[in-house]
Amino acid sequence: MTFRKVDREQGSIEVGLRYDDYDFDSRIVVTGKGKVVEIAVWLDEPVPEELVGSAGLNLEFLPSRYWLKTFEMDGRLNRFPRYASSRTVARSNSEKPRQFKGFKTYDDRGTGCFVDPLPIETGHSITMAMDDPERMIRIHSNDAELKLYDGRMLAQNGWFVLRSVLPQGKTGKVVSWIVEPHAVEGWIRKPNIGFCQVGYMPEQPKVSVIELDKRDVPEATAELMRINKDGTISKAYEGRVDVWGPYYKYNYVKFDFSEVKEPGIYYIQYDTVKTNNFLIDTKVYDKITDATTDIWVPIHMNHMFVNEGYRVWHGEPFKEGYLQAPPSDHFDLHYQGSAADTKYKPLELIPGLNVGGFFDAGDFDIETGANINVVENLIRVWELFKPLRDETFVSETQRYVDLHRPDGTPDILQYIEHGVLNLVAQAEQIGHMASTLSNSVLDNYHHLGDAASITDGLHYDPSLKPYEVSADGKRSGTPDDMWAFTTRNPRLDMRAATMFAAAAHALEGHNDSLAARALKQSKRLMKEAEKLLSQRTESKRNNARTGLGGIAATNLQLYIATQEKEYLDVFEKEIWKELDRNLRFSLQTVLDAIPYMNEDYRKQLRPYVEQYATYIQDFDRQNPYGVPIGTGNWAGIGPLLSFGIWDYRMLCTSLLSRHRGER
């Protein structure tokens, strides 16, 4: 978008669009006209010759809200298909406009063709969802043909697309649509009742946050309903609804039912809306992590064949290993500078990286920073609680995982081991931490199937033709091998050094060899990262040193692992500086140290804990949920989850430390 202009008097919004690859500029003007809006495309110059027949105006509709709904196109009746089943044609790649940065979202298997869907229907007027007043919409155009496509023919995340092709050789208003949404008189969004779906302990606070349409008038009360043993329902509690106020596009109220403490099965009723059931019981949290440790974590184990009963979650991925990434402008924003910071040449195999590690959420790459976080979380759980749950068979030698089959070893130790194996391999083989081990081509990045089928499992040999396999069956000409992005980041190295030291302590007695390797890399990476950071400006150095614990955290974990006082001395020297620079990122480190420090340390720490308490209490004034809600990447879920983990760690560490002190 090149500009956006709002004309309130005319009731219009105009935006400018530009396609740099073709030096093509256009404008879209949306104008309100009573109960309808006009969507018009304006051109100052005709459509470039290369885009004739391809450039168009699209409006997309979410399939799950329209499948099996009716539609009418120029008097012809039809229904939106539940499954993608319209027709396609194959066209030469030379006819396809250049995709973003030259990437390809498809694998043509050497045919030189791409798939082009054909429209489901074509006409000048369409009425959609006549059978659903909330979804109904009418669109017509006198100067352009409307074409309805099913975008799922190309991708599972495709939508239904209504499209008009821009005409050749014309300027001015070249396409005009009249869009008439069906307005439901007096429509108000139903309340959305938020509650803890896990359930509640009898003594804990119980507050439901209810999200309302801003035009909705809050009810005076809400009810807590109890499902009795005989299946009947009774009112357990009725209480007032307190207005919190507006937050972004909704209004919020709260329903406090903390005084209900009797164990049982309940649901919340507000106006005509009721929630799913939940429990109030002393044991609601007893099994809350079982599905995570028994299923979620092991199915994300990379470089392993993962089985569950009759089901294979995925085969062993990336047997061919990882190549040194060349300098690249990557589609997933990974950076590989002109200097690899390794001894490997671009596209040269880096041995030993195809071991251990966990898939990134929703992808099959290994994000090093995320893997460090995962391992640190697992280590902290082990150090605090020593969970002995054993429901997973893990064999690193066989590269095989079988769910729901005990093997005599606590699962969490095996998960720590699996994460450390890949991270140690990075440090040993690359010399430092890679930013990521990721896909080299876009058409296997968006892969939704078995991770083992993303690549062909054969080492890439550029001397072979694409899809050609060598006589010995070990190499292919298909450039699908994963890449290691290795531009050095000393801050990431320092984080790894902290994790390696903690892992050395956790793995002692389980895998002493791996523990020793981790400890060796921790000491080396800390020294090298410190040297590299010292060469930065003061402000950048301080920022890097304090990120997620900094040098104090590394030295603390090295002291815990080795009991060598030199590390404790550095910790005591640095921790207060780090707390003053960034309390939020450093507080967990000081809590980790409590079991190893004296009473004076606790007293010195108290003002910082009080300062943090004030910080988190302020969230109750910022939003109705009382937690940090960010507006950044992935809707701010990362900081939100970290906040919950940090606070829980602080509580556990404080309680356990107090208990140890009393003993």
XYZ file of C-alpha atoms in Angstrom, residues 195 224-227 234 236-237 257 260-268 275-280:
24
model
C -13.492 -18.877 32.145
C -23.335 -20.471 38.233
C -25.260 -23.657 37.482
C -24.441 -27.031 39.008
C -24.851 -30.346 37.181
C -29.622 -26.479 39.942
C -25.446 -22.902 42.738
C -24.880 -19.156 42.848
C -18.080 -16.542 41.921
C -18.456 -21.170 45.553
C -16.114 -23.793 46.950
C -18.074 -27.018 46.900
C -16.529 -29.583 44.526
C -18.712 -30.377 41.548
C -19.499 -29.899 37.865
C -20.609 -26.417 36.863
C -21.259 -24.048 33.988
C -21.823 -20.289 33.783
C -20.477 -22.150 28.830
C -19.161 -25.660 28.571
C -18.886 -27.523 31.849
C -15.898 -27.275 34.188
C -14.886 -28.684 37.541
C -14.332 -27.176 40.945
